[in-house]
């Protein structure tokens, strides 16, 4: 990190030396042995990218980008940077965020996005976010409103999709707060379809399956004094809030979904650990699409149970569902 002009000068000198060395490799080694060039150049390129990112941040390029009308998602992890992060990580992050904001926008407008035909064309188009930038260092993705939705910053709070972003960020800020004992804010707990909205944020949270530890949100459409951070721990916290009910017995189970009775919104959790019997499960209407997406997958489900007269569990009312990371099935 560069903190003053002297360090900026030193960083530029180091960058210049690395670039000169890379030029030499490109002209002397590559024509003779391209494979050796790529092996030798990798460390130079990684270091050059890091130094350029530090320079860009110090001279104000990051500050300028943050003022563009939009949301910046910074993916933080030990091996994440432009040039090494996979295309699937980039596309899945963008798509998960877009879908989360679209679903929350629809709910806040009184629509039912989990039903066929439950999304209006207006919500579809307003949430078709555009890419406004990609930057080096820890991968940063800039997403903005569609051109037809670009508005004055003074009017931005009235745009439904912006209200949805506000709601999303408030949930992120609470879920990742170090104050574990803090209650869910009234502004969140009183939301329509509260659990559905919380699941949209939970589905965006980092998992063990991906090399992302934290997602940082910033930009002009993030109306919070401090950039909210979505962590892996937030996923567990959101799961607890959604799945646990006062006075009801909580249960978490692992298994595979092979088929779903769409009429009754039920399925059996099969192939459970330690040869446990199949578990009958039921979901609400707003989780049917999640269950369909998990067909054939090993999942972790959580919710409240009903027991028969003998005390055996005969139904799990599923509140959350995650595709397992298969690492002991102890949370995705």
Short mmCIF file of N, CA and C in Angstrom, two decimals, residues 65-224:
data_model
loop_
_atom_site.label_atom_id
_atom_site.label_comp_id
_atom_site.label_asym_id
_atom_site.label_seq_id
_atom_site.Cartn_x
_atom_site.Cartn_y
_atom_site.Cartn_z
N UNK A 65 -13.59 5.83 -10.00
CA UNK A 65 -14.49 4.75 -10.40
C UNK A 65 -15.63 4.58 -9.40
N UNK A 66 -15.34 4.76 -8.11
CA UNK A 66 -16.37 4.61 -7.10
C UNK A 66 -17.46 5.67 -7.23
N UNK A 67 -17.14 6.79 -7.88
CA UNK A 67 -18.12 7.86 -8.05
C UNK A 67 -19.02 7.64 -9.26
N UNK A 68 -18.69 6.65 -10.09
CA UNK A 68 -19.59 6.30 -11.19
C UNK A 68 -20.87 5.75 -10.59
N UNK A 69 -22.02 6.06 -11.20
CA UNK A 69 -23.29 5.66 -10.63
C UNK A 69 -23.45 4.14 -10.72
N UNK A 70 -23.22 3.47 -9.62
CA UNK A 70 -23.32 2.02 -9.65
C UNK A 70 -22.87 1.39 -8.35
N UNK A 71 -22.70 0.07 -8.39
CA UNK A 71 -22.22 -0.72 -7.25
C UNK A 71 -20.95 -1.44 -7.67
N UNK A 72 -19.93 -1.36 -6.83
CA UNK A 72 -18.68 -2.08 -7.09
C UNK A 72 -18.60 -3.27 -6.14
N UNK A 73 -18.38 -4.46 -6.71
CA UNK A 73 -18.21 -5.68 -5.93
C UNK A 73 -16.73 -6.06 -5.97
N UNK A 74 -16.11 -6.08 -4.82
CA UNK A 74 -14.70 -6.47 -4.73
C UNK A 74 -14.62 -7.88 -4.15
N UNK A 75 -14.10 -8.81 -4.92
CA UNK A 75 -13.97 -10.19 -4.47
C UNK A 75 -12.61 -10.37 -3.82
N UNK A 76 -12.61 -10.76 -2.56
CA UNK A 76 -11.38 -10.87 -1.78
C UNK A 76 -11.11 -12.34 -1.47
N UNK A 77 -9.92 -12.80 -1.83
CA UNK A 77 -9.52 -14.18 -1.58
C UNK A 77 -8.05 -14.33 -1.87
N UNK A 78 -7.42 -15.39 -1.40
CA UNK A 78 -5.97 -15.55 -1.54
C UNK A 78 -5.48 -15.66 -2.98
N UNK A 79 -6.33 -16.07 -3.91
CA UNK A 79 -5.86 -16.28 -5.29
C UNK A 79 -6.71 -15.54 -6.30
N UNK A 80 -7.36 -14.44 -5.87
CA UNK A 80 -8.26 -13.74 -6.78
C UNK A 80 -7.64 -12.44 -7.27
N UNK A 81 -7.46 -12.35 -8.57
CA UNK A 81 -7.08 -11.12 -9.22
C UNK A 81 -7.35 -11.27 -10.71
N UNK A 82 -7.42 -10.13 -11.39
CA UNK A 82 -7.65 -10.16 -12.83
C UNK A 82 -6.49 -10.89 -13.49
N UNK A 83 -6.82 -11.92 -14.26
CA UNK A 83 -5.79 -12.72 -14.89
C UNK A 83 -5.67 -14.11 -14.30
N UNK A 84 -6.22 -14.28 -13.07
CA UNK A 84 -6.18 -15.61 -12.46
C UNK A 84 -7.57 -16.09 -12.05
N UNK A 85 -8.49 -15.15 -11.80
CA UNK A 85 -9.86 -15.54 -11.44
C UNK A 85 -10.55 -16.15 -12.65
N UNK A 86 -11.31 -17.21 -12.43
CA UNK A 86 -11.96 -17.91 -13.53
C UNK A 86 -13.13 -17.11 -14.09
N UNK A 87 -13.44 -17.36 -15.36
CA UNK A 87 -14.58 -16.71 -16.00
C UNK A 87 -15.88 -17.11 -15.31
N UNK A 88 -15.95 -18.37 -14.85
CA UNK A 88 -17.18 -18.83 -14.19
C UNK A 88 -17.41 -18.09 -12.87
N UNK A 89 -16.32 -17.76 -12.15
CA UNK A 89 -16.46 -16.99 -10.92
C UNK A 89 -17.01 -15.60 -11.22
N UNK A 90 -16.49 -14.97 -12.25
CA UNK A 90 -16.93 -13.64 -12.64
C UNK A 90 -18.41 -13.66 -13.03
N UNK A 91 -18.77 -14.56 -13.94
CA UNK A 91 -20.15 -14.58 -14.44
C UNK A 91 -21.14 -15.00 -13.36
N UNK A 92 -20.78 -15.96 -12.51
CA UNK A 92 -21.71 -16.39 -11.46
C UNK A 92 -21.93 -15.29 -10.43
N UNK A 93 -20.87 -14.52 -10.12
CA UNK A 93 -21.01 -13.42 -9.17
C UNK A 93 -21.96 -12.36 -9.71
N UNK A 94 -21.77 -11.98 -10.96
CA UNK A 94 -22.64 -10.98 -11.58
C UNK A 94 -24.08 -11.47 -11.63
N UNK A 95 -24.27 -12.72 -12.06
CA UNK A 95 -25.62 -13.26 -12.21
C UNK A 95 -26.31 -13.44 -10.86
N UNK A 96 -25.58 -13.89 -9.84
CA UNK A 96 -26.18 -14.04 -8.51
C UNK A 96 -26.62 -12.70 -7.95
N UNK A 97 -25.79 -11.67 -8.14
CA UNK A 97 -26.16 -10.34 -7.64
C UNK A 97 -27.36 -9.81 -8.40
N UNK A 98 -27.35 -9.95 -9.72
CA UNK A 98 -28.47 -9.47 -10.54
C UNK A 98 -29.77 -10.14 -10.13
N UNK A 99 -29.75 -11.45 -9.96
CA UNK A 99 -30.96 -12.18 -9.58
C UNK A 99 -31.44 -11.79 -8.19
N UNK A 100 -30.50 -11.59 -7.27
CA UNK A 100 -30.87 -11.20 -5.91
C UNK A 100 -31.57 -9.85 -5.91
N UNK A 101 -30.99 -8.88 -6.61
CA UNK A 101 -31.58 -7.54 -6.67
C UNK A 101 -32.91 -7.58 -7.40
N UNK A 102 -33.01 -8.37 -8.46
CA UNK A 102 -34.26 -8.49 -9.21
C UNK A 102 -35.37 -9.06 -8.32
N UNK A 103 -35.06 -10.10 -7.56
CA UNK A 103 -36.06 -10.73 -6.70
C UNK A 103 -36.52 -9.77 -5.60
N UNK A 104 -35.58 -9.05 -4.99
CA UNK A 104 -35.94 -8.11 -3.93
C UNK A 104 -36.76 -6.96 -4.50
N UNK A 105 -36.38 -6.46 -5.67
CA UNK A 105 -37.15 -5.39 -6.32
C UNK A 105 -38.58 -5.83 -6.54
N UNK A 106 -38.77 -7.04 -7.05
CA UNK A 106 -40.11 -7.56 -7.32
C UNK A 106 -40.93 -7.66 -6.04
N UNK A 107 -40.32 -8.18 -4.97
CA UNK A 107 -41.04 -8.32 -3.70
C UNK A 107 -41.46 -6.96 -3.17
N UNK A 108 -40.56 -5.98 -3.21
CA UNK A 108 -40.88 -4.64 -2.71
C UNK A 108 -41.97 -3.96 -3.53
N UNK A 109 -42.14 -4.40 -4.78
CA UNK A 109 -43.20 -3.85 -5.64
C UNK A 109 -44.49 -4.67 -5.56
N UNK A 110 -44.52 -5.67 -4.67
CA UNK A 110 -45.72 -6.47 -4.50
C UNK A 110 -45.87 -7.60 -5.49
N UNK A 111 -44.80 -7.93 -6.22
CA UNK A 111 -44.86 -9.02 -7.19
C UNK A 111 -44.40 -10.33 -6.53
N UNK A 112 -44.60 -11.44 -7.24
CA UNK A 112 -44.22 -12.76 -6.72
C UNK A 112 -43.24 -13.41 -7.70
N UNK A 113 -41.95 -13.09 -7.59
CA UNK A 113 -40.96 -13.55 -8.58
C UNK A 113 -40.77 -15.06 -8.62
N UNK A 114 -41.19 -15.76 -7.58
CA UNK A 114 -41.03 -17.21 -7.53
C UNK A 114 -42.15 -17.94 -8.28
N UNK A 115 -43.15 -17.21 -8.76
CA UNK A 115 -44.21 -17.82 -9.55
C UNK A 115 -43.95 -17.62 -11.04
N UNK A 116 -44.45 -18.55 -11.84
CA UNK A 116 -44.34 -18.41 -13.28
C UNK A 116 -45.13 -17.18 -13.71
N UNK A 117 -44.47 -16.27 -14.43
CA UNK A 117 -45.11 -15.03 -14.84
C UNK A 117 -45.22 -14.01 -13.73
N UNK A 118 -44.53 -14.27 -12.60
CA UNK A 118 -44.64 -13.36 -11.45
C UNK A 118 -43.75 -12.15 -11.50
N UNK A 119 -42.91 -12.06 -12.55
CA UNK A 119 -42.02 -10.91 -12.71
C UNK A 119 -42.53 -10.02 -13.83
N UNK A 120 -42.69 -8.73 -13.54
CA UNK A 120 -43.13 -7.80 -14.59
C UNK A 120 -41.97 -7.46 -15.51
N UNK A 121 -42.30 -7.02 -16.71
CA UNK A 121 -41.27 -6.63 -17.67
C UNK A 121 -40.47 -5.45 -17.14
N UNK A 122 -41.14 -4.57 -16.40
CA UNK A 122 -40.45 -3.39 -15.85
C UNK A 122 -39.35 -3.80 -14.89
N UNK A 123 -39.64 -4.78 -14.03
CA UNK A 123 -38.61 -5.26 -13.08
C UNK A 123 -37.48 -5.95 -13.84
N UNK A 124 -37.82 -6.75 -14.83
CA UNK A 124 -36.80 -7.44 -15.63
C UNK A 124 -35.83 -6.45 -16.25
N UNK A 125 -36.36 -5.40 -16.88
CA UNK A 125 -35.49 -4.45 -17.58
C UNK A 125 -34.73 -3.55 -16.61
N UNK A 126 -35.37 -3.14 -15.52
CA UNK A 126 -34.70 -2.23 -14.58
C UNK A 126 -33.57 -2.92 -13.84
N UNK A 127 -33.63 -4.25 -13.73
CA UNK A 127 -32.59 -4.99 -13.01
C UNK A 127 -31.59 -5.66 -13.94
N UNK A 128 -31.65 -5.33 -15.21
CA UNK A 128 -30.66 -5.86 -16.16
C UNK A 128 -29.43 -4.97 -16.10
N UNK A 129 -28.67 -5.12 -15.03
CA UNK A 129 -27.54 -4.24 -14.73
C UNK A 129 -26.47 -4.33 -15.81
N UNK A 130 -25.76 -3.23 -16.01
CA UNK A 130 -24.71 -3.18 -17.03
C UNK A 130 -23.34 -3.12 -16.34
N UNK A 131 -22.34 -3.68 -16.98
CA UNK A 131 -20.98 -3.65 -16.45
C UNK A 131 -20.36 -2.29 -16.75
N UNK A 132 -19.93 -1.58 -15.71
CA UNK A 132 -19.32 -0.27 -15.91
C UNK A 132 -17.81 -0.30 -15.69
N UNK A 133 -17.27 -1.45 -15.28
CA UNK A 133 -15.82 -1.51 -15.13
C UNK A 133 -15.34 -2.79 -14.48
N UNK A 134 -14.10 -3.15 -14.79
CA UNK A 134 -13.37 -4.23 -14.14
C UNK A 134 -11.99 -3.68 -13.80
N UNK A 135 -11.51 -3.94 -12.59
CA UNK A 135 -10.20 -3.42 -12.23
C UNK A 135 -9.31 -4.54 -11.70
N UNK A 136 -8.01 -4.27 -11.70
CA UNK A 136 -7.01 -5.26 -11.29
C UNK A 136 -6.87 -5.29 -9.77
N UNK A 137 -5.88 -6.03 -9.30
CA UNK A 137 -5.73 -6.25 -7.87
C UNK A 137 -6.74 -7.31 -7.47
N UNK A 138 -7.30 -7.22 -6.26
CA UNK A 138 -8.45 -8.06 -5.94
C UNK A 138 -9.53 -7.69 -6.93
N UNK A 139 -10.14 -8.67 -7.53
CA UNK A 139 -11.06 -8.43 -8.64
C UNK A 139 -12.21 -7.52 -8.23
N UNK A 140 -12.38 -6.40 -8.93
CA UNK A 140 -13.48 -5.46 -8.67
C UNK A 140 -14.35 -5.37 -9.91
N UNK A 141 -15.65 -5.56 -9.70
CA UNK A 141 -16.62 -5.55 -10.79
C UNK A 141 -17.57 -4.38 -10.56
N UNK A 142 -17.68 -3.50 -11.53
CA UNK A 142 -18.60 -2.37 -11.43
C UNK A 142 -19.89 -2.66 -12.18
N UNK A 143 -21.03 -2.52 -11.51
CA UNK A 143 -22.34 -2.75 -12.12
C UNK A 143 -23.20 -1.51 -11.94
N UNK A 144 -23.84 -1.07 -13.03
CA UNK A 144 -24.67 0.12 -12.97
C UNK A 144 -26.07 -0.14 -13.48
N UNK A 145 -26.94 0.84 -13.31
CA UNK A 145 -28.30 0.73 -13.81
C UNK A 145 -28.28 0.74 -15.34
N UNK A 146 -29.29 0.13 -15.97
CA UNK A 146 -29.38 0.20 -17.43
C UNK A 146 -29.45 1.66 -17.88
N UNK A 147 -28.99 1.99 -19.09
CA UNK A 147 -28.97 3.38 -19.56
C UNK A 147 -30.29 4.11 -19.39
N UNK A 148 -31.41 3.40 -19.66
CA UNK A 148 -32.71 4.07 -19.56
C UNK A 148 -33.11 4.35 -18.12
N UNK A 149 -32.37 3.77 -17.16
CA UNK A 149 -32.67 3.98 -15.75
C UNK A 149 -31.67 4.92 -15.09
N UNK A 150 -30.69 5.42 -15.84
CA UNK A 150 -29.73 6.36 -15.29
C UNK A 150 -30.46 7.65 -14.95
N UNK A 151 -30.33 8.09 -13.71
CA UNK A 151 -31.09 9.22 -13.21
C UNK A 151 -30.20 10.14 -12.39
N UNK A 152 -30.76 11.29 -12.05
CA UNK A 152 -30.04 12.23 -11.19
C UNK A 152 -29.77 11.59 -9.84
N UNK A 153 -28.59 11.84 -9.30
CA UNK A 153 -28.26 11.28 -7.98
C UNK A 153 -29.23 11.78 -6.91
N UNK A 154 -29.87 12.95 -7.16
CA UNK A 154 -30.82 13.48 -6.19
C UNK A 154 -32.13 12.69 -6.18
N UNK A 155 -32.43 11.99 -7.29
CA UNK A 155 -33.67 11.23 -7.40
C UNK A 155 -33.46 9.73 -7.25
N UNK A 156 -32.23 9.31 -7.05
CA UNK A 156 -31.91 7.89 -7.12
C UNK A 156 -32.64 7.05 -6.07
N UNK A 157 -32.96 7.63 -4.90
CA UNK A 157 -33.60 6.86 -3.85
C UNK A 157 -35.01 6.41 -4.22
N UNK A 158 -35.63 7.07 -5.22
CA UNK A 158 -37.00 6.74 -5.60
C UNK A 158 -37.07 5.60 -6.60
N UNK A 159 -35.96 5.22 -7.20
CA UNK A 159 -35.95 4.14 -8.18
C UNK A 159 -36.11 2.80 -7.45
N UNK A 160 -37.11 1.97 -7.82
CA UNK A 160 -37.35 0.70 -7.10
C UNK A 160 -36.12 -0.19 -6.99
N UNK A 161 -35.33 -0.29 -8.07
CA UNK A 161 -34.15 -1.16 -8.01
C UNK A 161 -33.13 -0.62 -7.00
N UNK A 162 -33.08 0.70 -6.85
CA UNK A 162 -32.15 1.28 -5.87
C UNK A 162 -32.63 1.00 -4.44
N UNK A 163 -33.95 1.02 -4.24
CA UNK A 163 -34.49 0.65 -2.93
C UNK A 163 -34.15 -0.81 -2.61
N UNK A 164 -34.18 -1.65 -3.65
CA UNK A 164 -33.82 -3.06 -3.45
C UNK A 164 -32.35 -3.19 -3.09
N UNK A 165 -31.49 -2.40 -3.73
CA UNK A 165 -30.06 -2.42 -3.40
C UNK A 165 -29.85 -1.96 -1.96
N UNK A 166 -30.59 -0.92 -1.55
CA UNK A 166 -30.50 -0.45 -0.16
C UNK A 166 -30.85 -1.57 0.82
N UNK A 167 -31.94 -2.29 0.52
CA UNK A 167 -32.37 -3.39 1.38
C UNK A 167 -31.32 -4.49 1.43
N UNK A 168 -30.79 -4.85 0.28
CA UNK A 168 -29.75 -5.87 0.18
C UNK A 168 -28.55 -5.48 1.04
N UNK A 169 -28.09 -4.24 0.91
CA UNK A 169 -26.91 -3.79 1.64
C UNK A 169 -27.15 -3.72 3.14
N UNK A 170 -28.37 -3.37 3.54
CA UNK A 170 -28.68 -3.32 4.97
C UNK A 170 -28.62 -4.73 5.58
N UNK A 171 -29.12 -5.72 4.83
CA UNK A 171 -29.06 -7.10 5.30
C UNK A 171 -27.60 -7.56 5.39
N UNK A 172 -26.80 -7.24 4.36
CA UNK A 172 -25.38 -7.61 4.36
C UNK A 172 -24.67 -7.01 5.57
N UNK A 173 -24.92 -5.72 5.81
CA UNK A 173 -24.26 -5.03 6.92
C UNK A 173 -24.61 -5.68 8.25
N UNK A 174 -25.87 -6.04 8.44
CA UNK A 174 -26.28 -6.70 9.69
C UNK A 174 -25.69 -8.10 9.80
N UNK A 175 -25.80 -8.88 8.72
CA UNK A 175 -25.38 -10.29 8.76
C UNK A 175 -23.89 -10.45 9.01
N UNK A 176 -23.09 -9.48 8.57
CA UNK A 176 -21.64 -9.57 8.73
C UNK A 176 -21.12 -8.77 9.92
N UNK A 177 -22.04 -8.21 10.70
CA UNK A 177 -21.65 -7.42 11.86
C UNK A 177 -20.99 -8.30 12.92
N UNK A 178 -19.94 -7.79 13.59
CA UNK A 178 -19.30 -8.56 14.67
C UNK A 178 -20.18 -8.68 15.90
N UNK A 179 -21.24 -7.86 15.99
CA UNK A 179 -22.15 -7.89 17.14
C UNK A 179 -23.15 -9.03 16.94
N UNK A 180 -22.72 -10.24 17.27
CA UNK A 180 -23.52 -11.44 17.01
C UNK A 180 -24.87 -11.39 17.73
N UNK A 181 -24.92 -10.76 18.90
CA UNK A 181 -26.15 -10.76 19.68
C UNK A 181 -27.17 -9.74 19.19
N UNK A 182 -26.79 -8.86 18.28
CA UNK A 182 -27.69 -7.80 17.84
C UNK A 182 -28.90 -8.39 17.12
N UNK A 183 -30.07 -7.85 17.44
CA UNK A 183 -31.31 -8.34 16.85
C UNK A 183 -31.45 -7.85 15.41
N UNK A 184 -32.25 -8.55 14.65
CA UNK A 184 -32.52 -8.15 13.28
C UNK A 184 -33.22 -6.79 13.30
N UNK A 185 -32.71 -5.77 12.60
CA UNK A 185 -33.33 -4.44 12.61
C UNK A 185 -34.79 -4.51 12.16
N UNK A 186 -35.62 -3.64 12.74
CA UNK A 186 -37.04 -3.63 12.39
C UNK A 186 -37.26 -3.38 10.91
N UNK A 187 -36.38 -2.56 10.32
CA UNK A 187 -36.52 -2.25 8.90
C UNK A 187 -36.37 -3.49 8.04
N UNK A 188 -35.70 -4.53 8.57
CA UNK A 188 -35.55 -5.80 7.86
C UNK A 188 -36.62 -6.80 8.31
N UNK A 189 -36.81 -6.92 9.63
CA UNK A 189 -37.75 -7.93 10.14
C UNK A 189 -39.18 -7.66 9.71
N UNK A 190 -39.52 -6.40 9.42
CA UNK A 190 -40.89 -6.04 9.02
C UNK A 190 -41.10 -6.08 7.51
N UNK A 191 -40.08 -6.50 6.76
CA UNK A 191 -40.20 -6.53 5.31
C UNK A 191 -41.21 -7.58 4.86
N UNK A 192 -41.90 -7.33 3.74
CA UNK A 192 -42.76 -8.38 3.18
C UNK A 192 -41.89 -9.53 2.69
N UNK A 193 -42.36 -10.76 2.90
CA UNK A 193 -41.60 -11.95 2.49
C UNK A 193 -40.17 -11.88 3.02
N UNK A 194 -40.06 -11.60 4.32
CA UNK A 194 -38.75 -11.38 4.93
C UNK A 194 -37.76 -12.50 4.66
N UNK A 195 -38.19 -13.74 4.90
CA UNK A 195 -37.26 -14.86 4.74
C UNK A 195 -36.81 -15.02 3.29
N UNK A 196 -37.70 -14.74 2.36
CA UNK A 196 -37.34 -14.82 0.94
C UNK A 196 -36.24 -13.81 0.61
N UNK A 197 -36.38 -12.60 1.14
CA UNK A 197 -35.37 -11.56 0.91
C UNK A 197 -34.05 -11.96 1.57
N UNK A 198 -34.11 -12.47 2.79
CA UNK A 198 -32.88 -12.89 3.47
C UNK A 198 -32.17 -14.00 2.70
N UNK A 199 -32.95 -14.89 2.09
CA UNK A 199 -32.33 -15.96 1.31
C UNK A 199 -31.61 -15.43 0.08
N UNK A 200 -32.08 -14.32 -0.48
CA UNK A 200 -31.39 -13.75 -1.65
C UNK A 200 -29.98 -13.30 -1.27
N UNK A 201 -29.84 -12.75 -0.07
CA UNK A 201 -28.51 -12.33 0.40
C UNK A 201 -27.69 -13.56 0.78
N UNK A 202 -28.31 -14.51 1.44
CA UNK A 202 -27.62 -15.74 1.84
C UNK A 202 -27.06 -16.47 0.63
N UNK A 203 -27.82 -16.52 -0.45
CA UNK A 203 -27.36 -17.22 -1.66
C UNK A 203 -26.18 -16.52 -2.32
N UNK A 204 -25.97 -15.25 -2.00
CA UNK A 204 -24.86 -14.49 -2.57
C UNK A 204 -23.60 -14.62 -1.72
N UNK A 205 -23.74 -15.08 -0.49
CA UNK A 205 -22.61 -15.13 0.44
C UNK A 205 -21.56 -16.15 -0.02
N UNK A 206 -20.27 -15.88 0.24
CA UNK A 206 -19.20 -16.81 -0.14
C UNK A 206 -19.40 -18.19 0.48
N UNK A 207 -18.96 -19.22 -0.24
CA UNK A 207 -19.05 -20.60 0.24
C UNK A 207 -17.67 -21.25 0.14
N UNK A 208 -17.55 -22.44 0.71
CA UNK A 208 -16.29 -23.19 0.65
C UNK A 208 -15.97 -23.65 -0.77
N UNK A 209 -16.98 -23.69 -1.62
CA UNK A 209 -16.78 -24.19 -2.99
C UNK A 209 -16.04 -23.19 -3.87
N UNK A 210 -16.00 -21.92 -3.45
CA UNK A 210 -15.37 -20.88 -4.26
C UNK A 210 -14.19 -20.26 -3.51
N UNK A 211 -13.21 -19.69 -4.26
CA UNK A 211 -12.03 -19.12 -3.61
C UNK A 211 -12.25 -17.72 -3.06
N UNK A 212 -13.49 -17.37 -2.76
CA UNK A 212 -13.82 -16.04 -2.27
C UNK A 212 -14.06 -16.11 -0.76
N UNK A 213 -13.40 -15.24 -0.01
CA UNK A 213 -13.61 -15.17 1.43
C UNK A 213 -14.60 -14.07 1.80
N UNK A 214 -14.50 -12.95 1.08
CA UNK A 214 -15.31 -11.76 1.40
C UNK A 214 -15.71 -11.08 0.10
N UNK A 215 -16.92 -10.52 0.07
CA UNK A 215 -17.33 -9.62 -1.02
C UNK A 215 -17.58 -8.25 -0.41
N UNK A 216 -16.85 -7.26 -0.90
CA UNK A 216 -17.01 -5.89 -0.41
C UNK A 216 -17.83 -5.10 -1.41
N UNK A 217 -18.80 -4.31 -0.91
CA UNK A 217 -19.66 -3.51 -1.78
C UNK A 217 -19.38 -2.02 -1.54
N UNK A 218 -19.25 -1.28 -2.64
CA UNK A 218 -19.04 0.16 -2.54
C UNK A 218 -19.67 0.83 -3.76
N UNK A 219 -19.54 2.16 -3.83
CA UNK A 219 -20.08 2.88 -4.98
C UNK A 219 -21.20 3.82 -4.59
N UNK A 220 -21.65 4.62 -5.55
CA UNK A 220 -22.65 5.65 -5.27
C UNK A 220 -24.03 5.08 -4.95
N UNK A 221 -24.29 3.83 -5.34
CA UNK A 221 -25.59 3.23 -5.05
C UNK A 221 -25.58 2.43 -3.74
N UNK A 222 -24.48 2.53 -3.00
CA UNK A 222 -24.40 1.92 -1.67
C UNK A 222 -24.51 3.05 -0.66
N UNK A 223 -25.69 3.23 -0.08
CA UNK A 223 -25.97 4.38 0.77
C UNK A 223 -25.73 4.08 2.24
N UNK A 224 -24.53 3.60 2.54
CA UNK A 224 -24.15 3.32 3.92
C UNK A 224 -22.84 4.03 4.23
#
